PDB file of C-alpha atoms in Angstrom:
ATOM      1  CA  MET A 244     -38.706  27.827 -65.082  1.00 49.00           C
ATOM      2  CA  CYS A 245     -37.482  29.381 -67.916  1.00 54.00           C
ATOM      3  CA  ARG A 246     -35.869  27.528 -71.224  1.00 62.00           C
ATOM      4  CA  SER A 247     -33.560  30.457 -72.013  1.00 66.00           C
ATOM      5  CA  ILE A 248     -31.827  31.097 -69.976  1.00 63.00           C
ATOM      6  CA  LYS A 249     -27.990  30.918 -70.331  1.00 65.00           C
ATOM      7  CA  THR A 250     -26.308  28.177 -68.860  1.00 66.00           C
ATOM      8  CA  LEU A 251     -23.456  30.845 -66.589  1.00 61.00           C
ATOM      9  CA  ARG A 252     -20.297  28.750 -65.159  1.00 58.00           C
ATOM     10  CA  GLU A 253     -17.666  26.602 -65.837  1.00 57.00           C
ATOM     11  CA  PRO A 254     -17.511  23.902 -68.379  1.00 60.00           C
ATOM     12  CA  TYR A 255     -20.176  25.675 -70.126  1.00 60.00           C
ATOM     13  CA  VAL A 256     -19.150  29.111 -70.255  1.00 65.00           C
ATOM     14  CA  GLU A 257     -15.775  30.323 -69.144  1.00 66.00           C
ATOM     15  CA  ASP A 258     -15.790  33.702 -68.437  1.00 73.00           C
ATOM     16  CA  VAL A 259     -18.431  34.836 -66.852  1.00 79.00           C
ATOM     17  CA  GLY A 260     -18.973  39.013 -67.578  1.00 87.00           C
ATOM     18  CA  GLU A 261     -20.910  40.986 -65.639  1.00 91.00           C
ATOM     19  CA  ALA A 262     -22.334  42.061 -68.266  1.00 90.00           C
ATOM     20  CA  ASP A 263     -23.696  37.903 -68.594  1.00 88.00           C
ATOM     21  CA  VAL A 264     -24.601  38.408 -64.851  1.00 92.00           C
ATOM     22  CA  ARG A 265     -26.926  41.146 -64.632  1.00 95.00           C
ATOM     23  CA  ALA A 266     -28.044  40.204 -67.995  1.00 91.00           C
ATOM     24  CA  ALA A 267     -29.233  36.691 -66.011  1.00 91.00           C
ATOM     25  CA  ALA A 268     -30.440  38.774 -63.406  1.00 95.00           C
ATOM     26  CA  LEU A 269     -32.809  41.325 -65.363  1.00 94.00           C
ATOM     27  CA  GLN A 270     -34.071  38.055 -67.327  1.00 91.00           C
ATOM     28  CA  TYR A 271     -35.214  35.785 -63.652  1.00 93.00           C
ATOM     29  CA  VAL A 272     -36.854  39.494 -61.828  1.00 95.00           C
ATOM     30  CA  ARG A 273     -38.600  40.017 -65.063  1.00 93.00           C
ATOM     31  CA  LYS A 274     -40.146  36.645 -64.713  1.00 91.00           C
ATOM     32  CA  ILE A 275     -40.810  36.636 -61.337  1.00 94.00           C
ATOM     33  CA  SER A 276     -42.493  40.165 -61.613  1.00 94.00           C
ATOM     34  CA  GLY A 277     -44.177  39.461 -64.806  1.00 93.00           C
ATOM     35  CA  PHE A 278     -43.509  43.255 -66.155  1.00 93.00           C
ATOM     36  CA  ARG A 279     -40.569  43.650 -68.821  1.00 92.00           C
ATOM     37  CA  GLN A 280     -40.355  47.580 -67.439  1.00 93.00           C
ATOM     38  CA  PRO A 281     -41.978  48.182 -64.332  1.00 94.00           C
ATOM     39  CA  ALA A 282     -44.417  50.915 -63.376  1.00 95.00           C
ATOM     40  CA  PRO A 283     -42.847  54.346 -62.946  1.00 97.00           C
ATOM     41  CA  HIS A 284     -43.553  54.152 -58.589  1.00 97.00           C
ATOM     42  CA  ASN A 285     -42.333  49.830 -59.130  1.00 96.00           C
ATOM     43  CA  ALA A 286     -39.312  50.894 -60.597  1.00 97.00           C
ATOM     44  CA  GLN A 287     -37.669  51.634 -57.758  1.00 97.00           C
ATOM     45  CA  ALA A 288     -37.659  48.125 -55.545  1.00 97.00           C
ATOM     46  CA  PHE A 289     -37.396  46.536 -59.384  1.00 97.00           C
ATOM     47  CA  GLU A 290     -33.806  47.719 -59.650  1.00 97.00           C
ATOM     48  CA  ALA A 291     -33.322  46.846 -56.281  1.00 98.00           C
ATOM     49  CA  ALA A 292     -33.970  42.927 -57.051  1.00 98.00           C
ATOM     50  CA  VAL A 293     -31.607  43.008 -60.347  1.00 98.00           C
ATOM     51  CA  ASP A 294     -29.041  44.289 -58.150  1.00 98.00           C
ATOM     52  CA  ALA A 295     -29.571  41.645 -55.472  1.00 98.00           C
ATOM     53  CA  VAL A 296     -29.849  38.785 -57.423  1.00 97.00           C
ATOM     54  CA  ALA A 297     -27.145  39.612 -59.848  1.00 97.00           C
ATOM     55  CA  ALA A 298     -25.279  39.816 -56.479  1.00 98.00           C
ATOM     56  CA  ALA A 299     -26.228  36.104 -55.217  1.00 97.00           C
ATOM     57  CA  THR A 300     -26.002  35.292 -58.190  1.00 91.00           C
ATOM     58  CA  THR A 301     -22.163  36.184 -58.509  1.00 91.00           C
ATOM     59  CA  HIS A 302     -21.462  35.037 -54.882  1.00 93.00           C
ATOM     60  CA  LEU A 303     -22.870  31.663 -56.113  1.00 89.00           C
ATOM     61  CA  LEU A 304     -20.284  31.510 -59.498  1.00 85.00           C
ATOM     62  CA  ASP A 305     -17.633  32.680 -57.473  1.00 86.00           C
ATOM     63  CA  GLN A 306     -18.132  29.387 -54.833  1.00 87.00           C
ATOM     64  CA  LEU A 307     -18.736  27.373 -57.192  1.00 80.00           C
ATOM     65  CA  GLU A 308     -16.116  24.126 -57.142  1.00 79.00           C
ATOM     66  CA  VAL A 309     -17.024  22.182 -60.487  1.00 72.00           C
ATOM     67  CA  ARG A 310     -14.926  18.568 -60.640  1.00 74.00           C
ATOM     68  CA  GLY A 311     -12.067  17.922 -62.265  1.00 69.00           C
ATOM     69  CA  SER A 312     -10.912  21.521 -63.063  1.00 63.00           C
ATOM     70  CA  ARG A 313      -8.846  23.951 -60.940  1.00 59.00           C
ATOM     71  CA  ARG A 314      -9.553  27.703 -60.089  1.00 56.00           C
ATOM     72  CA  PRO A 315      -7.094  30.233 -61.181  1.00 58.00           C
ATOM     73  CA  ALA A 316      -5.628  31.339 -58.699  1.00 52.00           C
TER      74      ALA A 316
END
């Protein structure tokens, strides 16, 4: 889809911050919608989509287990 999306999960990035997740979600929504900045009448839907993608991304990263690594206690 987009070659410039940065990998956020281990073993490539050890600390994934909220800003990283939000930036990836924003990039995804921009790519899918075709809009860099939504029109005012679409802003609420755009932001809701970014929030939903960020939440799904956080959930995914929390659930992934990388073989050969230990989860922090």
